[in-house]
Amino acid sequence: MLQVQNIEKYYGSRNNVTKALDRVSFDVADGEFMAVMGASGSGKTTLLNCISTIDTVSAGNIFLDGENIAELPAGELARFRRERLGFVFQDFNLLDTLTIEENIGLALSLNYRDADKVQRQGQLGITDILEKFPYQVSGGQKQRAACARALVAGQSLILADEPTGALDSKASKNLLEIMTQMNQELEATIIMVTHDAYSASYASRVLFLKDGRVFNELIKGGRPRPAFYHEILDVLALLGGDISDVI
């Protein structure tokens, strides 16, 4: 479904160039849940920005469902993000002047689709808060609403940027279980950038970046999540020697 081929990203001027991504390549299958990890400055957020077309690659190609999004003209980028991508951000990005239902329905309205589909998001456990405003619900409920908004318009790919970063441990666990449900029951394809090994252990695969390059990759397979969590910690220790730098 997603093919990232030898992408590079440079920042700065001729005399002061920073290489944020260095020939990064990987594929994401339809219905996969992948986490991307790495220390600060490893390139994980830049990678997500390039996939989301918020930023452009300096070299290489990114194909989503066979379409090279790295070559989309500027005039089509907004349409592409609106119709093909769903976003879940650390700070929720909900509008306080709209109810939860209206926030979710906004994604449908922008795509000229029936806003009644919001009512179908009962699977995510937000039916009882649809009439409330964001300031009236908890952080975990806001993030569930953000997940529903990302799913409701039927986008091809869900991109999550540190989705548990603003939540306490209980709310984080609940959100990760919701994202697992999105993946397994609603067949959402998810790429999640995270610094947290516990969050990454919910994914089926973890890609590790170091200095803009792919450093390692772990696939959960049939292993239980606690065992996968400890494997992730082992790789993080190799990344920089000091786990506290990256989790």
mmCIF file with all atom_site columns, N, CA, C and O in Angstrom, residues 187-234:
data_model
loop_
_atom_site.group_PDB
_atom_site.id
_atom_site.type_symbol
_atom_site.label_atom_id
_atom_site.label_alt_id
_atom_site.label_comp_id
_atom_site.label_asym_id
_atom_site.label_entity_id
_atom_site.label_seq_id
_atom_site.pdbx_PDB_ins_code
_atom_site.Cartn_x
_atom_site.Cartn_y
_atom_site.Cartn_z
_atom_site.occupancy
_atom_site.B_iso_or_equiv
_atom_site.pdbx_formal_charge
_atom_site.auth_seq_id
_atom_site.auth_comp_id
_atom_site.auth_asym_id
_atom_site.auth_atom_id
_atom_site.pdbx_PDB_model_num
ATOM 1   N N  . GLU A 1 187 ? -9.698 -2.412  10.165 1.00 0.00 ? 187 GLU A N  1
ATOM 2   C CA . GLU A 1 187 ? -8.742 -2.593  9.061  1.00 0.00 ? 187 GLU A CA 1
ATOM 3   C C  . GLU A 1 187 ? -8.044 -1.306  8.661  1.00 0.00 ? 187 GLU A C  1
ATOM 4   O O  . GLU A 1 187 ? -7.752 -1.072  7.485  1.00 0.00 ? 187 GLU A O  1
ATOM 5   N N  . ALA A 1 188 ? -7.784 -0.442  9.644  1.00 0.00 ? 188 ALA A N  1
ATOM 6   C CA . ALA A 1 188 ? -7.052 0.789   9.364  1.00 0.00 ? 188 ALA A CA 1
ATOM 7   C C  . ALA A 1 188 ? -5.560 0.496   9.256  1.00 0.00 ? 188 ALA A C  1
ATOM 8   O O  . ALA A 1 188 ? -5.011 -0.283  10.032 1.00 0.00 ? 188 ALA A O  1
ATOM 9   N N  . THR A 1 189 ? -4.914 1.112   8.284  1.00 0.00 ? 189 THR A N  1
ATOM 10  C CA . THR A 1 189 ? -3.456 1.056   8.164  1.00 0.00 ? 189 THR A CA 1
ATOM 11  C C  . THR A 1 189 ? -2.888 2.252   8.919  1.00 0.00 ? 189 THR A C  1
ATOM 12  O O  . THR A 1 189 ? -3.263 3.384   8.663  1.00 0.00 ? 189 THR A O  1
ATOM 13  N N  . ILE A 1 190 ? -1.979 1.987   9.862  1.00 0.00 ? 190 ILE A N  1
ATOM 14  C CA . ILE A 1 190 ? -1.517 3.028   10.779 1.00 0.00 ? 190 ILE A CA 1
ATOM 15  C C  . ILE A 1 190 ? 0.002  3.102   10.787 1.00 0.00 ? 190 ILE A C  1
ATOM 16  O O  . ILE A 1 190 ? 0.688  2.075   10.876 1.00 0.00 ? 190 ILE A O  1
ATOM 17  N N  . ILE A 1 191 ? 0.525  4.332   10.713 1.00 0.00 ? 191 ILE A N  1
ATOM 18  C CA . ILE A 1 191 ? 1.933  4.595   11.004 1.00 0.00 ? 191 ILE A CA 1
ATOM 19  C C  . ILE A 1 191 ? 1.966  5.544   12.189 1.00 0.00 ? 191 ILE A C  1
ATOM 20  O O  . ILE A 1 191 ? 1.424  6.645   12.128 1.00 0.00 ? 191 ILE A O  1
ATOM 21  N N  . MET A 1 192 ? 2.610  5.115   13.264 1.00 0.00 ? 192 MET A N  1
ATOM 22  C CA . MET A 1 192 ? 2.662  5.905   14.495 1.00 0.00 ? 192 MET A CA 1
ATOM 23  C C  . MET A 1 192 ? 4.109  6.249   14.839 1.00 0.00 ? 192 MET A C  1
ATOM 24  O O  . MET A 1 192 ? 4.943  5.360   14.997 1.00 0.00 ? 192 MET A O  1
ATOM 25  N N  . VAL A 1 193 ? 4.398  7.540   14.937 1.00 0.00 ? 193 VAL A N  1
ATOM 26  C CA . VAL A 1 193 ? 5.702  7.990   15.431 1.00 0.00 ? 193 VAL A CA 1
ATOM 27  C C  . VAL A 1 193 ? 5.606  8.122   16.944 1.00 0.00 ? 193 VAL A C  1
ATOM 28  O O  . VAL A 1 193 ? 4.675  8.736   17.469 1.00 0.00 ? 193 VAL A O  1
ATOM 29  N N  . THR A 1 194 ? 6.549  7.515   17.643 1.00 0.00 ? 194 THR A N  1
ATOM 30  C CA . THR A 1 194 ? 6.528  7.575   19.098 1.00 0.00 ? 194 THR A CA 1
ATOM 31  C C  . THR A 1 194 ? 7.938  7.475   19.662 1.00 0.00 ? 194 THR A C  1
ATOM 32  O O  . THR A 1 194 ? 8.824  6.898   19.035 1.00 0.00 ? 194 THR A O  1
ATOM 33  N N  . HIS A 1 195 ? 8.138  8.047   20.838 1.00 0.00 ? 195 HIS A N  1
ATOM 34  C CA . HIS A 1 195 ? 9.399  7.889   21.561 1.00 0.00 ? 195 HIS A CA 1
ATOM 35  C C  . HIS A 1 195 ? 9.263  6.852   22.665 1.00 0.00 ? 195 HIS A C  1
ATOM 36  O O  . HIS A 1 195 ? 10.219 6.542   23.362 1.00 0.00 ? 195 HIS A O  1
ATOM 37  N N  . ASP A 1 196 ? 8.050  6.299   22.820 1.00 0.00 ? 196 ASP A N  1
ATOM 38  C CA . ASP A 1 196 ? 7.723  5.461   23.961 1.00 0.00 ? 196 ASP A CA 1
ATOM 39  C C  . ASP A 1 196 ? 7.687  3.988   23.574 1.00 0.00 ? 196 ASP A C  1
ATOM 40  O O  . ASP A 1 196 ? 6.887  3.578   22.726 1.00 0.00 ? 196 ASP A O  1
ATOM 41  N N  . ALA A 1 197 ? 8.518  3.170   24.216 1.00 0.00 ? 197 ALA A N  1
ATOM 42  C CA . ALA A 1 197 ? 8.593  1.744   23.890 1.00 0.00 ? 197 ALA A CA 1
ATOM 43  C C  . ALA A 1 197 ? 7.291  1.023   24.200 1.00 0.00 ? 197 ALA A C  1
ATOM 44  O O  . ALA A 1 197 ? 6.897  0.100   23.482 1.00 0.00 ? 197 ALA A O  1
ATOM 45  N N  . TYR A 1 198 ? 6.622  1.427   25.261 1.00 0.00 ? 198 TYR A N  1
ATOM 46  C CA . TYR A 1 198 ? 5.351  0.791   25.615 1.00 0.00 ? 198 TYR A CA 1
ATOM 47  C C  . TYR A 1 198 ? 4.329  1.010   24.501 1.00 0.00 ? 198 TYR A C  1
ATOM 48  O O  . TYR A 1 198 ? 3.627  0.074   24.098 1.00 0.00 ? 198 TYR A O  1
ATOM 49  N N  . SER A 1 199 ? 4.238  2.230   23.999 1.00 0.00 ? 199 SER A N  1
ATOM 50  C CA . SER A 1 199 ? 3.310  2.510   22.898 1.00 0.00 ? 199 SER A CA 1
ATOM 51  C C  . SER A 1 199 ? 3.681  1.698   21.657 1.00 0.00 ? 199 SER A C  1
ATOM 52  O O  . SER A 1 199 ? 2.819  1.105   20.997 1.00 0.00 ? 199 SER A O  1
ATOM 53  N N  . ALA A 1 200 ? 4.962  1.656   21.343 1.00 0.00 ? 200 ALA A N  1
ATOM 54  C CA . ALA A 1 200 ? 5.413  0.949   20.139 1.00 0.00 ? 200 ALA A CA 1
ATOM 55  C C  . ALA A 1 200 ? 5.124  -0.542  20.215 1.00 0.00 ? 200 ALA A C  1
ATOM 56  O O  . ALA A 1 200 ? 4.929  -1.189  19.181 1.00 0.00 ? 200 ALA A O  1
ATOM 57  N N  . SER A 1 201 ? 5.061  -1.095  21.420 1.00 0.00 ? 201 SER A N  1
ATOM 58  C CA . SER A 1 201 ? 4.852  -2.539  21.561 1.00 0.00 ? 201 SER A CA 1
ATOM 59  C C  . SER A 1 201 ? 3.461  -2.970  21.115 1.00 0.00 ? 201 SER A C  1
ATOM 60  O O  . SER A 1 201 ? 3.206  -4.160  20.930 1.00 0.00 ? 201 SER A O  1
ATOM 61  N N  . TYR A 1 202 ? 2.539  -2.022  20.934 1.00 0.00 ? 202 TYR A N  1
ATOM 62  C CA . TYR A 1 202 ? 1.210  -2.340  20.425 1.00 0.00 ? 202 TYR A CA 1
ATOM 63  C C  . TYR A 1 202 ? 1.211  -2.512  18.908 1.00 0.00 ? 202 TYR A C  1
ATOM 64  O O  . TYR A 1 202 ? 0.252  -3.052  18.349 1.00 0.00 ? 202 TYR A O  1
ATOM 65  N N  . ALA A 1 203 ? 2.232  -2.041  18.242 1.00 0.00 ? 203 ALA A N  1
ATOM 66  C CA . ALA A 1 203 ? 2.313  -2.150  16.787 1.00 0.00 ? 203 ALA A CA 1
ATOM 67  C C  . ALA A 1 203 ? 2.729  -3.560  16.379 1.00 0.00 ? 203 ALA A C  1
ATOM 68  O O  . ALA A 1 203 ? 3.254  -4.334  17.186 1.00 0.00 ? 203 ALA A O  1
ATOM 69  N N  . SER A 1 204 ? 2.523  -3.893  15.133 1.00 0.00 ? 204 SER A N  1
ATOM 70  C CA . SER A 1 204 ? 2.950  -5.196  14.623 1.00 0.00 ? 204 SER A CA 1
ATOM 71  C C  . SER A 1 204 ? 4.384  -5.158  14.111 1.00 0.00 ? 204 SER A C  1
ATOM 72  O O  . SER A 1 204 ? 5.005  -6.209  13.933 1.00 0.00 ? 204 SER A O  1
ATOM 73  N N  . ARG A 1 205 ? 4.887  -3.946  13.892 1.00 0.00 ? 205 ARG A N  1
ATOM 74  C CA . ARG A 1 205 ? 6.274  -3.787  13.421 1.00 0.00 ? 205 ARG A CA 1
ATOM 75  C C  . ARG A 1 205 ? 6.803  -2.460  13.910 1.00 0.00 ? 205 ARG A C  1
ATOM 76  O O  . ARG A 1 205 ? 6.059  -1.481  13.992 1.00 0.00 ? 205 ARG A O  1
ATOM 77  N N  . VAL A 1 206 ? 8.093  -2.415  14.239 1.00 0.00 ? 206 VAL A N  1
ATOM 78  C CA . VAL A 1 206 ? 8.731  -1.178  14.678 1.00 0.00 ? 206 VAL A CA 1
ATOM 79  C C  . VAL A 1 206 ? 9.949  -0.918  13.802 1.00 0.00 ? 206 VAL A C  1
ATOM 80  O O  . VAL A 1 206 ? 10.826 -1.782  13.652 1.00 0.00 ? 206 VAL A O  1
ATOM 81  N N  . LEU A 1 207 ? 9.990  0.294   13.231 1.00 0.00 ? 207 LEU A N  1
ATOM 82  C CA . LEU A 1 207 ? 11.125 0.736   12.427 1.00 0.00 ? 207 LEU A CA 1
ATOM 83  C C  . LEU A 1 207 ? 11.913 1.740   13.253 1.00 0.00 ? 207 LEU A C  1
ATOM 84  O O  . LEU A 1 207 ? 11.343 2.697   13.780 1.00 0.00 ? 207 LEU A O  1
ATOM 85  N N  . PHE A 1 208 ? 13.229 1.519   13.383 1.00 0.00 ? 208 PHE A N  1
ATOM 86  C CA . PHE A 1 208 ? 14.078 2.395   14.179 1.00 0.00 ? 208 PHE A CA 1
ATOM 87  C C  . PHE A 1 208 ? 14.954 3.246   13.251 1.00 0.00 ? 208 PHE A C  1
ATOM 88  O O  . PHE A 1 208 ? 15.574 2.720   12.324 1.00 0.00 ? 208 PHE A O  1
ATOM 89  N N  . LEU A 1 209 ? 14.981 4.555   13.515 1.00 0.00 ? 209 LEU A N  1
ATOM 90  C CA . LEU A 1 209 ? 15.836 5.464   12.757 1.00 0.00 ? 209 LEU A CA 1
ATOM 91  C C  . LEU A 1 209 ? 16.966 5.977   13.634 1.00 0.00 ? 209 LEU A C  1
ATOM 92  O O  . LEU A 1 209 ? 16.797 6.189   14.837 1.00 0.00 ? 209 LEU A O  1
ATOM 93  N N  . LYS A 1 210 ? 18.118 6.176   13.011 1.00 0.00 ? 210 LYS A N  1
ATOM 94  C CA . LYS A 1 210 ? 19.259 6.790   13.683 1.00 0.00 ? 210 LYS A CA 1
ATOM 95  C C  . LYS A 1 210 ? 19.997 7.652   12.677 1.00 0.00 ? 210 LYS A C  1
ATOM 96  O O  . LYS A 1 210 ? 20.384 7.174   11.605 1.00 0.00 ? 210 LYS A O  1
ATOM 97  N N  . ASP A 1 211 ? 20.161 8.916   12.994 1.00 0.00 ? 211 ASP A N  1
ATOM 98  C CA . ASP A 1 211 ? 20.867 9.857   12.114 1.00 0.00 ? 211 ASP A CA 1
ATOM 99  C C  . ASP A 1 211 ? 20.299 9.845   10.693 1.00 0.00 ? 211 ASP A C  1
ATOM 100 O O  . ASP A 1 211 ? 21.044 9.901   9.707  1.00 0.00 ? 211 ASP A O  1
ATOM 101 N N  . GLY A 1 212 ? 18.973 9.756   10.598 1.00 0.00 ? 212 GLY A N  1
ATOM 102 C CA . GLY A 1 212 ? 18.319 9.831   9.299  1.00 0.00 ? 212 GLY A CA 1
ATOM 103 C C  . GLY A 1 212 ? 18.317 8.561   8.495  1.00 0.00 ? 212 GLY A C  1
ATOM 104 O O  . GLY A 1 212 ? 17.850 8.551   7.352  1.00 0.00 ? 212 GLY A O  1
ATOM 105 N N  . ARG A 1 213 ? 18.825 7.461   9.066  1.00 0.00 ? 213 ARG A N  1
ATOM 106 C CA . ARG A 1 213 ? 18.864 6.182   8.360  1.00 0.00 ? 213 ARG A CA 1
ATOM 107 C C  . ARG A 1 213 ? 18.086 5.119   9.122  1.00 0.00 ? 213 ARG A C  1
ATOM 108 O O  . ARG A 1 213 ? 17.908 5.224   10.334 1.00 0.00 ? 213 ARG A O  1
ATOM 109 N N  . VAL A 1 214 ? 17.671 4.076   8.388  1.00 0.00 ? 214 VAL A N  1
ATOM 110 C CA . VAL A 1 214 ? 17.039 2.941   9.053  1.00 0.00 ? 214 VAL A CA 1
ATOM 111 C C  . VAL A 1 214 ? 18.115 2.175   9.811  1.00 0.00 ? 214 VAL A C  1
ATOM 112 O O  . VAL A 1 214 ? 19.085 1.693   9.225  1.00 0.00 ? 214 VAL A O  1
ATOM 113 N N  . PHE A 1 215 ? 17.945 2.079   11.116 1.00 0.00 ? 215 PHE A N  1
ATOM 114 C CA . PHE A 1 215 ? 18.927 1.423   11.983 1.00 0.00 ? 215 PHE A CA 1
ATOM 115 C C  . PHE A 1 215 ? 18.582 -0.046  12.211 1.00 0.00 ? 215 PHE A C  1
ATOM 116 O O  . PHE A 1 215 ? 19.457 -0.913  12.208 1.00 0.00 ? 215 PHE A O  1
ATOM 117 N N  . ASN A 1 216 ? 17.310 -0.316  12.413 1.00 0.00 ? 216 ASN A N  1
ATOM 118 C CA . ASN A 1 216 ? 16.886 -1.687  12.698 1.00 0.00 ? 216 ASN A CA 1
ATOM 119 C C  . ASN A 1 216 ? 15.378 -1.785  12.485 1.00 0.00 ? 216 ASN A C  1
ATOM 120 O O  . ASN A 1 216 ? 14.695 -0.776  12.307 1.00 0.00 ? 216 ASN A O  1
ATOM 121 N N  . GLU A 1 217 ? 14.893 -3.011  12.541 1.00 0.00 ? 217 GLU A N  1
ATOM 122 C CA . GLU A 1 217 ? 13.469 -3.262  12.396 1.00 0.00 ? 217 GLU A CA 1
ATOM 123 C C  . GLU A 1 217 ? 13.112 -4.493  13.221 1.00 0.00 ? 217 GLU A C  1
ATOM 124 O O  . GLU A 1 217 ? 13.855 -5.470  13.246 1.00 0.00 ? 217 GLU A O  1
ATOM 125 N N  . LEU A 1 218 ? 11.983 -4.422  13.915 1.00 0.00 ? 218 LEU A N  1
ATOM 126 C CA . LEU A 1 218 ? 11.483 -5.564  14.666 1.00 0.00 ? 218 LEU A CA 1
ATOM 127 C C  . LEU A 1 218 ? 10.071 -5.884  14.197 1.00 0.00 ? 218 LEU A C  1
ATOM 128 O O  . LEU A 1 218 ? 9.263  -4.977  13.988 1.00 0.00 ? 218 LEU A O  1
ATOM 129 N N  . ILE A 1 219 ? 9.774  -7.160  14.064 1.00 0.00 ? 219 ILE A N  1
ATOM 130 C CA . ILE A 1 219 ? 8.437  -7.624  13.709 1.00 0.00 ? 219 ILE A CA 1
ATOM 131 C C  . ILE A 1 219 ? 7.911  -8.465  14.858 1.00 0.00 ? 219 ILE A C  1
ATOM 132 O O  . ILE A 1 219 ? 8.577  -9.395  15.318 1.00 0.00 ? 219 ILE A O  1
ATOM 133 N N  . LYS A 1 220 ? 6.710  -8.132  15.335 1.00 0.00 ? 220 LYS A N  1
ATOM 134 C CA . LYS A 1 220 ? 6.165  -8.822  16.512 1.00 0.00 ? 220 LYS A CA 1
ATOM 135 C C  . LYS A 1 220 ? 5.881  -10.282 16.220 1.00 0.00 ? 220 LYS A C  1
ATOM 136 O O  . LYS A 1 220 ? 6.185  -11.160 17.030 1.00 0.00 ? 220 LYS A O  1
ATOM 137 N N  . GLY A 1 221 ? 5.281  -10.565 15.089 1.00 0.00 ? 221 GLY A N  1
ATOM 138 C CA . GLY A 1 221 ? 4.906  -11.939 14.796 1.00 0.00 ? 221 GLY A CA 1
ATOM 139 C C  . GLY A 1 221 ? 3.908  -12.448 15.827 1.00 0.00 ? 221 GLY A C  1
ATOM 140 O O  . GLY A 1 221 ? 2.977  -11.742 16.229 1.00 0.00 ? 221 GLY A O  1
ATOM 141 N N  . GLY A 1 222 ? 4.126  -13.655 16.320 1.00 0.00 ? 222 GLY A N  1
ATOM 142 C CA . GLY A 1 222 ? 3.219  -14.240 17.296 1.00 0.00 ? 222 GLY A CA 1
ATOM 143 C C  . GLY A 1 222 ? 3.639  -14.026 18.732 1.00 0.00 ? 222 GLY A C  1
ATOM 144 O O  . GLY A 1 222 ? 3.014  -14.597 19.645 1.00 0.00 ? 222 GLY A O  1
ATOM 145 N N  . ARG A 1 223 ? 4.667  -13.203 18.957 1.00 0.00 ? 223 ARG A N  1
ATOM 146 C CA . ARG A 1 223 ? 5.145  -13.009 20.319 1.00 0.00 ? 223 ARG A CA 1
ATOM 147 C C  . ARG A 1 223 ? 4.163  -12.160 21.121 1.00 0.00 ? 223 ARG A C  1
ATOM 148 O O  . ARG A 1 223 ? 3.550  -11.234 20.591 1.00 0.00 ? 223 ARG A O  1
ATOM 149 N N  . PRO A 1 224 ? 4.058  -12.426 22.425 1.00 0.00 ? 224 PRO A N  1
ATOM 150 C CA . PRO A 1 224 ? 3.188  -11.582 23.257 1.00 0.00 ? 224 PRO A CA 1
ATOM 151 C C  . PRO A 1 224 ? 3.759  -10.177 23.369 1.00 0.00 ? 224 PRO A C  1
ATOM 152 O O  . PRO A 1 224 ? 4.975  -9.968  23.241 1.00 0.00 ? 224 PRO A O  1
ATOM 153 N N  . ARG A 1 225 ? 2.883  -9.203  23.627 1.00 0.00 ? 225 ARG A N  1
ATOM 154 C CA . ARG A 1 225 ? 3.307  -7.814  23.672 1.00 0.00 ? 225 ARG A CA 1
ATOM 155 C C  . ARG A 1 225 ? 4.396  -7.542  24.711 1.00 0.00 ? 225 ARG A C  1
ATOM 156 O O  . ARG A 1 225 ? 5.354  -6.805  24.414 1.00 0.00 ? 225 ARG A O  1
ATOM 157 N N  . PRO A 1 226 ? 4.363  -8.112  25.939 1.00 0.00 ? 226 PRO A N  1
ATOM 158 C CA . PRO A 1 226 ? 5.442  -7.843  26.901 1.00 0.00 ? 226 PRO A CA 1
ATOM 159 C C  . PRO A 1 226 ? 6.824  -8.265  26.390 1.00 0.00 ? 226 PRO A C  1
ATOM 160 O O  . PRO A 1 226 ? 7.812  -7.558  26.602 1.00 0.00 ? 226 PRO A O  1
ATOM 161 N N  . ALA A 1 227 ? 6.885  -9.393  25.705 1.00 0.00 ? 227 ALA A N  1
ATOM 162 C CA . ALA A 1 227 ? 8.165  -9.839  25.153 1.00 0.00 ? 227 ALA A CA 1
ATOM 163 C C  . ALA A 1 227 ? 8.638  -8.888  24.052 1.00 0.00 ? 227 ALA A C  1
ATOM 164 O O  . ALA A 1 227 ? 9.839  -8.563  23.959 1.00 0.00 ? 227 ALA A O  1
ATOM 165 N N  . PHE A 1 228 ? 7.707  -8.439  23.233 1.00 0.00 ? 228 PHE A N  1
ATOM 166 C CA . PHE A 1 228 ? 8.044  -7.489  22.170 1.00 0.00 ? 228 PHE A CA 1
ATOM 167 C C  . PHE A 1 228 ? 8.534  -6.175  22.764 1.00 0.00 ? 228 PHE A C  1
ATOM 168 O O  . PHE A 1 228 ? 9.485  -5.568  22.261 1.00 0.00 ? 228 PHE A O  1
ATOM 169 N N  . TYR A 1 229 ? 7.901  -5.752  23.841 1.00 0.00 ? 229 TYR A N  1
ATOM 170 C CA . TYR A 1 229 ? 8.302  -4.525  24.543 1.00 0.00 ? 229 TYR A CA 1
ATOM 171 C C  . TYR A 1 229 ? 9.767  -4.600  24.974 1.00 0.00 ? 229 TYR A C  1
ATOM 172 O O  . TYR A 1 229 ? 10.540 -3.643  24.781 1.00 0.00 ? 229 TYR A O  1
ATOM 173 N N  . HIS A 1 230 ? 10.185 -5.718  25.538 1.00 0.00 ? 230 HIS A N  1
ATOM 174 C CA . HIS A 1 230 ? 11.574 -5.850  25.998 1.00 0.00 ? 230 HIS A CA 1
ATOM 175 C C  . HIS A 1 230 ? 12.550 -5.902  24.824 1.00 0.00 ? 230 HIS A C  1
ATOM 176 O O  . HIS A 1 230 ? 13.679 -5.400  24.928 1.00 0.00 ? 230 HIS A O  1
ATOM 177 N N  . GLU A 1 231 ? 12.134 -6.474  23.712 1.00 0.00 ? 231 GLU A N  1
ATOM 178 C CA . GLU A 1 231 ? 12.987 -6.449  22.516 1.00 0.00 ? 231 GLU A CA 1
ATOM 179 C C  . GLU A 1 231 ? 13.178 -5.014  22.017 1.00 0.00 ? 231 GLU A C  1
ATOM 180 O O  . GLU A 1 231 ? 14.275 -4.638  21.580 1.00 0.00 ? 231 GLU A O  1
ATOM 181 N N  . ILE A 1 232 ? 12.106 -4.237  22.077 1.00 0.00 ? 232 ILE A N  1
ATOM 182 C CA . ILE A 1 232 ? 12.200 -2.828  21.672 1.00 0.00 ? 232 ILE A CA 1
ATOM 183 C C  . ILE A 1 232 ? 13.189 -2.086  22.565 1.00 0.00 ? 232 ILE A C  1
ATOM 184 O O  . ILE A 1 232 ? 14.031 -1.312  22.089 1.00 0.00 ? 232 ILE A O  1
ATOM 185 N N  . LEU A 1 233 ? 13.117 -2.334  23.868 1.00 0.00 ? 233 LEU A N  1
ATOM 186 C CA . LEU A 1 233 ? 14.055 -1.694  24.797 1.00 0.00 ? 233 LEU A CA 1
ATOM 187 C C  . LEU A 1 233 ? 15.500 -2.059  24.471 1.00 0.00 ? 233 LEU A C  1
ATOM 188 O O  . LEU A 1 233 ? 16.398 -1.209  24.565 1.00 0.00 ? 233 LEU A O  1
ATOM 189 N N  . ASP A 1 234 ? 15.724 -3.303  24.083 1.00 0.00 ? 234 ASP A N  1
ATOM 190 C CA . ASP A 1 234 ? 17.087 -3.731  23.736 1.00 0.00 ? 234 ASP A CA 1
ATOM 191 C C  . ASP A 1 234 ? 17.619 -2.950  22.539 1.00 0.00 ? 234 ASP A C  1
ATOM 192 O O  . ASP A 1 234 ? 18.789 -2.527  22.518 1.00 0.00 ? 234 ASP A O  1
#
